[in-house]
Short mmCIF file of C-alpha atoms and ligand atoms in Angstrom, two decimals:
data_model
loop_
_atom_site.label_atom_id
_atom_site.label_comp_id
_atom_site.label_asym_id
_atom_site.label_seq_id
_atom_site.Cartn_x
_atom_site.Cartn_y
_atom_site.Cartn_z
CA MET A 284 -47.63 35.81 18.90
CA LYS A 285 -50.48 38.25 19.29
CA ILE A 286 -53.53 38.08 21.52
CA ASP A 287 -56.15 40.49 20.24
CA GLY A 288 -53.47 42.53 18.49
CA THR A 289 -51.01 42.70 21.41
CA PRO A 290 -47.76 40.70 21.09
CA TYR A 291 -47.03 38.32 23.96
CA ARG A 292 -44.53 35.69 24.96
CA ALA A 293 -45.65 32.84 27.22
CA ILE A 294 -43.26 33.98 30.00
CA TRP A 295 -41.52 37.28 30.69
CA VAL A 296 -40.01 39.43 33.42
CA ASP A 297 -42.44 42.02 34.76
CA GLU A 298 -41.79 45.33 32.97
CA THR A 299 -42.45 47.41 36.09
CA ASP A 300 -40.44 45.78 38.88
CA ARG A 301 -37.98 44.01 36.49
CA TRP A 302 -37.61 40.92 38.68
CA SER A 303 -40.90 39.10 39.20
CA VAL A 304 -42.01 36.72 36.46
CA ARG A 305 -45.24 36.88 34.50
CA ILE A 306 -46.96 33.90 32.96
CA ILE A 307 -50.27 33.24 31.28
CA ASP A 308 -52.25 30.94 33.60
CA GLN A 309 -53.10 28.18 31.12
CA THR A 310 -55.54 26.52 33.50
CA LYS A 311 -57.82 29.54 32.93
CA LEU A 312 -57.75 29.41 29.12
CA PRO A 313 -59.81 29.73 27.00
CA TRP A 314 -62.13 31.40 29.48
CA ALA A 315 -59.88 34.14 30.84
CA LEU A 316 -56.50 35.70 30.07
CA ASP A 317 -54.99 35.76 33.55
CA LEU A 318 -51.44 37.12 33.63
CA VAL A 319 -50.14 35.74 36.91
CA ARG A 320 -47.18 37.33 38.73
CA LEU A 321 -44.77 34.86 40.35
CA THR A 322 -42.38 36.08 43.03
CA THR A 323 -40.77 32.95 44.53
CA MET A 324 -39.19 29.70 43.41
CA GLU A 325 -41.95 27.84 45.26
CA GLU A 326 -44.64 29.68 43.31
CA MET A 327 -42.87 28.75 40.07
CA ALA A 328 -42.60 25.10 41.12
CA HIS A 329 -46.32 25.10 41.85
CA ALA A 330 -47.07 26.75 38.48
CA ILE A 331 -45.20 23.96 36.67
CA ARG A 332 -46.66 21.12 38.77
CA ALA A 333 -50.24 22.39 38.54
CA MET A 334 -49.77 23.16 34.84
CA LEU A 335 -50.37 26.91 34.90
CA VAL A 336 -47.38 26.67 32.57
CA ARG A 337 -46.91 23.51 30.53
CA GLY A 338 -45.44 22.20 27.29
CA ALA A 339 -41.88 20.90 27.25
CA PRO A 340 -39.97 24.03 26.15
CA LEU A 341 -42.00 26.33 28.40
CA ILE A 342 -41.48 24.03 31.39
CA GLY A 343 -37.71 24.41 30.83
CA ALA A 344 -37.86 28.20 30.49
CA SER A 345 -40.09 28.46 33.57
CA ALA A 346 -37.72 26.37 35.66
CA ALA A 347 -34.85 28.64 34.59
CA TYR A 348 -36.74 31.67 35.89
CA GLY A 349 -37.59 29.67 39.02
CA VAL A 350 -33.85 29.40 39.68
CA ALA A 351 -33.48 33.16 39.13
CA LEU A 352 -36.21 33.84 41.71
CA ALA A 353 -34.47 31.49 44.14
CA MET A 354 -31.13 33.25 43.67
CA ARG A 355 -32.75 36.63 44.30
CA ALA A 356 -34.02 35.32 47.64
CA ASP A 357 -30.81 33.57 48.68
CA PRO A 358 -27.86 32.97 46.32
CA SER A 359 -26.07 30.47 48.60
CA ASP A 360 -24.86 27.06 47.41
CA VAL A 361 -27.40 25.40 49.68
CA ASN A 362 -30.32 27.32 48.23
CA LEU A 363 -29.11 26.75 44.67
CA ALA A 364 -29.01 22.99 45.28
CA HIS A 365 -32.46 23.17 46.91
CA ALA A 366 -33.99 25.10 43.99
CA LEU A 367 -32.52 22.70 41.42
CA GLU A 368 -33.96 19.76 43.32
CA VAL A 369 -37.44 21.21 43.91
CA LEU A 370 -37.84 22.45 40.34
CA GLY A 371 -36.33 19.25 38.93
CA ASN A 372 -39.01 17.18 40.63
CA THR A 373 -42.01 19.13 39.33
CA ARG A 374 -42.74 17.07 36.20
CA PRO A 375 -40.95 13.90 35.06
CA THR A 376 -41.43 13.41 31.32
CA ALA A 377 -40.32 16.60 29.52
CA VAL A 378 -36.53 16.44 29.40
CA ASN A 379 -36.32 20.18 28.66
CA LEU A 380 -36.74 20.66 32.42
CA ARG A 381 -33.54 18.76 33.19
CA TRP A 382 -31.80 20.44 30.24
CA ALA A 383 -32.64 23.97 31.42
CA LEU A 384 -31.73 23.25 35.05
CA ALA A 385 -28.39 21.72 34.04
CA ARG A 386 -27.63 24.82 32.03
CA MET A 387 -28.52 27.11 34.94
CA ARG A 388 -26.43 24.99 37.31
CA ASP A 389 -23.40 25.14 35.01
CA VAL A 390 -23.65 28.93 34.72
CA LEU A 391 -24.23 29.56 38.43
CA HIS A 392 -21.62 27.18 39.81
CA LYS A 393 -18.98 29.35 38.13
CA GLN A 394 -20.26 32.49 39.88
CA PRO A 395 -19.71 33.66 43.47
CA PRO A 396 -23.04 34.02 45.33
CA ALA A 397 -23.01 37.82 45.00
CA ALA A 398 -23.05 37.57 41.20
CA ARG A 399 -25.61 34.78 40.92
CA THR A 400 -28.86 36.73 40.76
CA ALA A 401 -27.81 38.79 37.75
CA ALA A 402 -26.25 35.76 36.08
CA ALA A 403 -29.39 33.68 36.63
CA TYR A 404 -31.72 36.28 35.10
CA GLU A 405 -29.34 36.65 32.17
CA ALA A 406 -29.16 32.88 31.60
CA ALA A 407 -32.94 32.48 31.86
CA ALA A 408 -33.47 35.30 29.36
CA ALA A 409 -30.97 33.65 26.99
CA ILE A 410 -32.86 30.32 27.23
CA CYS A 411 -36.07 32.16 26.32
CA ASP A 412 -34.57 34.10 23.41
CA GLU A 413 -32.95 30.94 22.04
CA ASP A 414 -36.25 29.09 22.33
CA VAL A 415 -37.94 31.74 20.20
CA ALA A 416 -35.22 31.57 17.53
CA THR A 417 -35.21 27.75 17.61
CA ASN A 418 -38.96 27.51 17.15
CA HIS A 419 -38.84 30.03 14.32
CA ALA A 420 -36.29 27.80 12.60
CA ILE A 421 -38.50 24.73 13.21
CA GLY A 422 -41.32 26.67 11.57
CA THR A 423 -39.34 27.48 8.45
CA HIS A 424 -38.23 23.85 8.02
CA GLY A 425 -41.70 22.44 8.67
CA LEU A 426 -43.27 24.97 6.32
CA LYS A 427 -41.69 23.07 3.41
CA LEU A 428 -43.79 20.00 4.24
CA ILE A 429 -47.01 22.01 4.12
CA ALA A 430 -45.96 24.03 1.06
CA GLU A 431 -45.19 20.80 -0.87
CA ARG A 432 -48.72 19.55 -0.27
CA ALA A 433 -50.25 22.92 -1.14
CA GLN A 434 -48.86 22.60 -4.67
CA SER A 435 -51.84 20.45 -5.56
CA GLY A 436 -53.94 23.61 -5.23
CA ARG A 437 -56.12 21.97 -2.58
CA ARG A 438 -56.48 23.00 1.05
CA VAL A 439 -53.87 21.25 3.25
CA ASN A 440 -55.36 19.46 6.27
CA VAL A 441 -53.00 18.97 9.20
CA LEU A 442 -53.98 16.95 12.26
CA THR A 443 -52.38 17.77 15.62
CA HIS A 444 -52.69 16.39 19.15
CA CYS A 445 -52.39 18.23 22.48
CA ASN A 446 -50.93 21.73 22.39
CA ALA A 447 -47.52 22.29 20.85
CA GLY A 448 -48.25 25.88 19.98
CA TRP A 449 -46.74 29.16 21.11
CA ILE A 450 -48.05 28.89 24.67
CA ALA A 451 -46.28 25.52 25.06
CA THR A 452 -43.01 27.32 24.30
CA VAL A 453 -41.78 30.88 24.80
CA ASP A 454 -43.12 31.81 21.36
CA TRP A 455 -44.05 30.30 17.96
CA GLY A 456 -44.54 26.74 19.23
CA THR A 457 -43.08 23.61 17.73
CA ALA A 458 -45.80 21.68 15.84
CA LEU A 459 -47.81 24.85 15.25
CA ALA A 460 -44.89 27.02 14.07
CA PRO A 461 -44.98 25.62 10.50
CA ILE A 462 -48.77 26.01 10.49
CA TYR A 463 -48.60 29.68 11.53
CA MET A 464 -45.98 30.31 8.86
CA ALA A 465 -48.00 28.50 6.19
CA HIS A 466 -51.11 30.49 7.09
CA ASP A 467 -49.19 33.77 7.17
CA SER A 468 -47.66 33.06 3.75
CA GLY A 469 -51.10 32.63 2.20
CA ILE A 470 -51.29 28.82 2.07
CA ASP A 471 -54.80 27.47 2.60
CA VAL A 472 -54.13 25.34 5.68
CA HIS A 473 -56.75 23.84 8.00
CA VAL A 474 -56.04 22.09 11.31
CA TRP A 475 -57.89 19.13 12.83
CA VAL A 476 -57.46 19.79 16.54
CA GLU A 477 -57.80 16.70 18.70
CA GLU A 478 -59.44 17.60 21.99
CA THR A 479 -56.78 15.64 23.96
CA ARG A 480 -58.54 14.13 26.92
CA PRO A 481 -58.21 14.18 29.83
CA ARG A 482 -56.99 17.77 30.19
CA ASN A 483 -58.23 18.93 26.80
CA GLN A 484 -55.15 20.90 25.79
CA GLY A 485 -56.30 20.64 22.16
CA ALA A 486 -59.85 21.84 22.74
CA SER A 487 -58.96 24.57 25.20
CA LEU A 488 -55.45 25.74 24.22
CA THR A 489 -54.70 24.83 20.60
CA ALA A 490 -58.16 25.90 19.46
CA TRP A 491 -57.79 29.17 21.39
CA GLU A 492 -54.37 29.90 19.85
CA LEU A 493 -55.45 29.11 16.33
CA ALA A 494 -58.64 31.15 16.68
CA LYS A 495 -56.68 34.16 17.99
CA HIS A 496 -54.38 33.93 14.96
CA GLY A 497 -57.22 33.35 12.49
CA VAL A 498 -56.07 29.88 11.37
CA PRO A 499 -58.98 27.73 10.09
CA HIS A 500 -59.43 24.75 12.39
CA THR A 501 -61.96 22.21 13.62
CA VAL A 502 -61.94 20.50 17.01
CA ILE A 503 -62.55 16.75 16.89
CA ALA A 504 -62.85 14.09 19.57
CA ASP A 505 -59.61 12.17 20.00
CA ASN A 506 -61.33 9.06 18.72
CA ALA A 507 -62.19 10.72 15.38
CA GLY A 508 -58.61 11.09 14.13
CA GLY A 509 -58.29 7.60 12.61
CA HIS A 510 -61.62 7.94 10.85
CA MET A 511 -60.55 11.28 9.33
CA MET A 512 -57.41 9.62 8.01
CA GLN A 513 -59.36 6.70 6.50
CA ARG A 514 -61.56 9.19 4.65
CA GLY A 515 -58.53 10.95 3.15
CA ASP A 516 -59.22 14.10 5.16
CA VAL A 517 -55.74 14.34 6.70
CA ASP A 518 -52.71 15.22 4.55
CA LEU A 519 -50.19 15.35 7.34
CA VAL A 520 -49.93 14.81 11.11
CA ILE A 521 -47.63 17.16 13.05
CA VAL A 522 -47.24 16.79 16.81
CA GLY A 523 -44.81 18.05 19.44
CA THR A 524 -42.88 15.95 21.93
CA ASP A 525 -41.64 15.96 25.51
CA ARG A 526 -38.67 13.64 25.03
CA VAL A 527 -37.01 11.95 22.08
CA THR A 528 -34.40 9.21 22.54
CA ARG A 529 -31.15 9.18 20.54
CA THR A 530 -32.77 6.38 18.49
CA GLY A 531 -35.80 8.52 17.58
CA ASP A 532 -38.50 7.15 19.89
CA VAL A 533 -40.95 9.92 20.76
CA ALA A 534 -42.79 10.56 24.04
CA ASN A 535 -45.76 12.87 23.69
CA LYS A 536 -49.19 13.45 25.18
CA ILE A 537 -51.22 10.30 25.78
CA GLY A 538 -53.00 9.27 22.57
CA THR A 539 -50.21 10.27 20.21
CA TYR A 540 -49.17 6.63 19.65
CA LEU A 541 -52.67 5.68 18.44
CA LYS A 542 -52.55 8.46 15.86
CA ALA A 543 -49.15 7.28 14.66
CA LEU A 544 -50.60 3.77 14.20
CA ALA A 545 -53.58 5.12 12.29
CA ALA A 546 -51.32 7.33 10.19
CA ARG A 547 -49.12 4.37 9.24
CA ASP A 548 -52.15 2.25 8.30
CA ASN A 549 -53.47 5.02 6.08
CA GLY A 550 -50.21 6.20 4.49
CA VAL A 551 -50.45 9.61 6.19
CA PRO A 552 -47.04 11.18 7.00
CA PHE A 553 -46.51 11.48 10.77
CA TRP A 554 -44.02 14.24 11.67
CA VAL A 555 -42.75 15.33 15.08
CA ALA A 556 -41.51 18.89 15.70
CA LEU A 557 -38.91 19.50 18.41
CA PRO A 558 -36.02 21.65 19.56
CA SER A 559 -32.78 19.74 20.18
CA SER A 560 -33.25 20.43 23.93
CA THR A 561 -35.99 17.76 23.80
CA ILE A 562 -33.55 15.02 22.76
CA ASP A 563 -32.36 12.83 25.62
CA TRP A 564 -29.01 11.59 24.34
CA THR A 565 -28.68 9.23 27.33
CA LEU A 566 -31.63 7.04 26.29
CA ARG A 567 -31.94 4.41 23.55
CA ASP A 568 -35.27 2.70 24.25
CA GLY A 569 -38.21 5.03 24.74
CA LEU A 570 -40.64 2.34 25.80
CA THR A 571 -38.67 1.18 28.81
CA GLU A 572 -36.55 4.23 29.64
CA ILE A 573 -38.71 7.35 29.33
CA PRO A 574 -40.47 8.12 32.63
CA ILE A 575 -44.21 8.48 32.05
CA GLU A 576 -46.00 10.92 34.32
CA GLU A 577 -49.02 9.53 36.18
CA ARG A 578 -51.38 12.36 37.04
CA SER A 579 -54.38 12.60 39.31
CA SER A 580 -57.35 10.39 38.49
CA ALA A 581 -59.50 13.50 39.01
CA GLU A 582 -58.36 14.68 35.56
CA VAL A 583 -60.19 11.66 34.11
CA THR A 584 -63.21 11.52 36.41
CA THR A 585 -64.09 15.20 36.10
CA MET A 586 -64.34 17.89 33.44
CA THR A 587 -64.17 21.64 33.79
CA GLY A 588 -65.90 24.07 31.50
CA ARG A 589 -68.15 27.09 31.26
CA ALA A 590 -71.75 26.47 32.25
CA LEU A 591 -74.53 28.13 30.28
CA ASP A 592 -74.87 30.75 33.04
CA GLY A 593 -71.22 31.74 32.45
CA ALA A 594 -69.77 30.19 35.60
CA ILE A 595 -66.68 27.99 35.32
CA THR A 596 -67.80 24.64 36.70
CA THR A 597 -66.23 21.26 37.36
CA ILE A 598 -68.49 18.23 36.99
CA ARG A 599 -67.92 14.55 37.66
CA ILE A 600 -68.45 12.26 34.65
CA VAL A 601 -67.48 8.86 36.12
CA PRO A 602 -69.49 6.93 38.75
CA LYS A 603 -68.16 7.78 42.16
CA ASP A 604 -67.08 4.21 42.93
CA SER A 605 -65.16 3.66 39.68
CA PRO A 606 -61.40 4.18 39.90
CA ALA A 607 -59.54 5.87 37.04
CA ALA A 608 -55.93 5.74 35.81
CA ASN A 609 -54.22 8.67 34.16
CA PRO A 610 -50.92 8.03 32.33
CA ALA A 611 -50.18 11.44 30.81
CA PHE A 612 -47.81 10.46 27.98
CA ASP A 613 -47.14 7.58 25.63
CA VAL A 614 -44.21 6.56 23.46
CA THR A 615 -44.37 6.31 19.69
CA PRO A 616 -41.62 4.01 18.40
CA ALA A 617 -39.26 5.59 15.86
CA ARG A 618 -40.43 3.13 13.15
CA LEU A 619 -43.82 4.90 13.07
CA VAL A 620 -42.33 8.40 12.76
CA SER A 621 -41.95 9.75 9.20
CA GLY A 622 -39.46 12.33 10.36
CA LEU A 623 -38.42 14.97 12.87
CA ILE A 624 -38.69 18.72 12.27
CA THR A 625 -35.76 20.27 14.16
CA GLU A 626 -34.17 23.70 14.25
CA ARG A 627 -31.39 22.36 12.02
CA GLY A 628 -33.69 20.86 9.42
CA LEU A 629 -35.76 17.76 8.67
CA CYS A 630 -34.22 14.60 10.08
CA GLU A 631 -35.03 10.91 9.96
CA ALA A 632 -36.06 9.40 13.30
CA ASN A 633 -33.06 7.14 13.83
CA GLU A 634 -29.76 7.24 15.64
CA GLU A 635 -27.56 7.68 12.59
CA ALA A 636 -29.51 10.66 11.27
CA LEU A 637 -29.85 12.31 14.69
CA THR A 638 -26.22 11.90 15.68
CA THR A 639 -25.10 13.16 12.26
CA MET A 640 -27.28 16.25 12.42
CA PHE A 641 -26.39 16.95 16.07
CA ARG A 642 -22.81 15.69 16.11
CA ASP A 643 -21.82 18.40 18.63
CA LEU A 644 -24.54 17.38 21.13
CA ALA A 645 -24.84 13.62 20.75
O1 MRU B 257 -48.83 17.79 29.79
P1 MRU B 257 -48.46 18.90 28.86
O2 MRU B 257 -49.61 19.76 28.47
O3 MRU B 257 -47.27 19.69 29.37
O4 MRU B 257 -48.00 18.13 27.57
C1 MRU B 257 -47.57 18.86 26.45
C2 MRU B 257 -47.30 18.02 25.28
O5 MRU B 257 -47.41 16.81 25.30
C3 MRU B 257 -46.80 18.73 24.07
O6 MRU B 257 -47.22 18.09 22.91
C4 MRU B 257 -45.26 18.71 24.11
O7 MRU B 257 -44.80 19.21 25.34
C5 MRU B 257 -44.68 19.50 23.05
S1 MRU B 257 -44.80 21.22 23.46
C6 MRU B 257 -44.11 22.16 22.29
#
């Protein structure tokens, strides 16, 4: 997608040296566009852990390039195993990380050390290119849902949570891909952007993306979503996901489950957009089996923003003696999901539909 007229991906190999890896530092958005250059596997692991890069598909693509950087430094079996372990332990919930690392491992184990660097860069580039094509396909399938609702002649209001846009992937996004396509095809679409406490990926990232693309949107407090649905102001919910079980349970950013409950109570369709690399075919019960990341309590007790004098400032908003807990994801049971928007088409959130659509993967 474009930023101020210039096309970008969320991760790429530096055009000048052709080996270091460039990312957009998402901890600086929306205040600054900082294109960080990463030169080691350790720097990539830090970028994933500290969420300079984030979003399930982008975490996978970043880890793949982390392996490439490791192989450039030392292509031995020992270093390959070390890189897979370090990168694999950066974040627990998004299964795309494990998926991408398994794919890199399978490619590199077949290569002698001398051939591994080139093979790793090639495999990482393929993961990125496939992610772009996959998300484009998700967009075209999801577009039908928005286009159907636009037939009434009224503006279509879509509510989304967290950031499942192009910067959460290599390009296009998952939940936002159908919205970009609807907007670009002339459909009057408006997005309710939930701020997504505690890290505010909605307020800082989704709002930034949509504004850069010119998509009408309004940021709301997370707590406002149910009220908007009760008033009939939401036609459709579309969110992304970090892991889907073979039975259709959906892990996504904390707060997603509450929106699914509100959507069910108000008869609002609740759709989840995902590439098949987000399906964990080994799991059946999302509630007990999907690992939920616990992040620092500082993400809850503090907020960072731009002060009126222009300085980026972090302030504490919780009394200093009050502890805080920070589960970063929740699980929405399949029964609350209207359907899944995948690269192969729209799919019911249940085992039969998923294993039929993805017979070759299941
Ligand atoms: O903690 P984050 O910001 O990595 O969480 C991201 C989300 O929960 C997204 O909704 C999900 O990864 C889908 S991204 C296309």
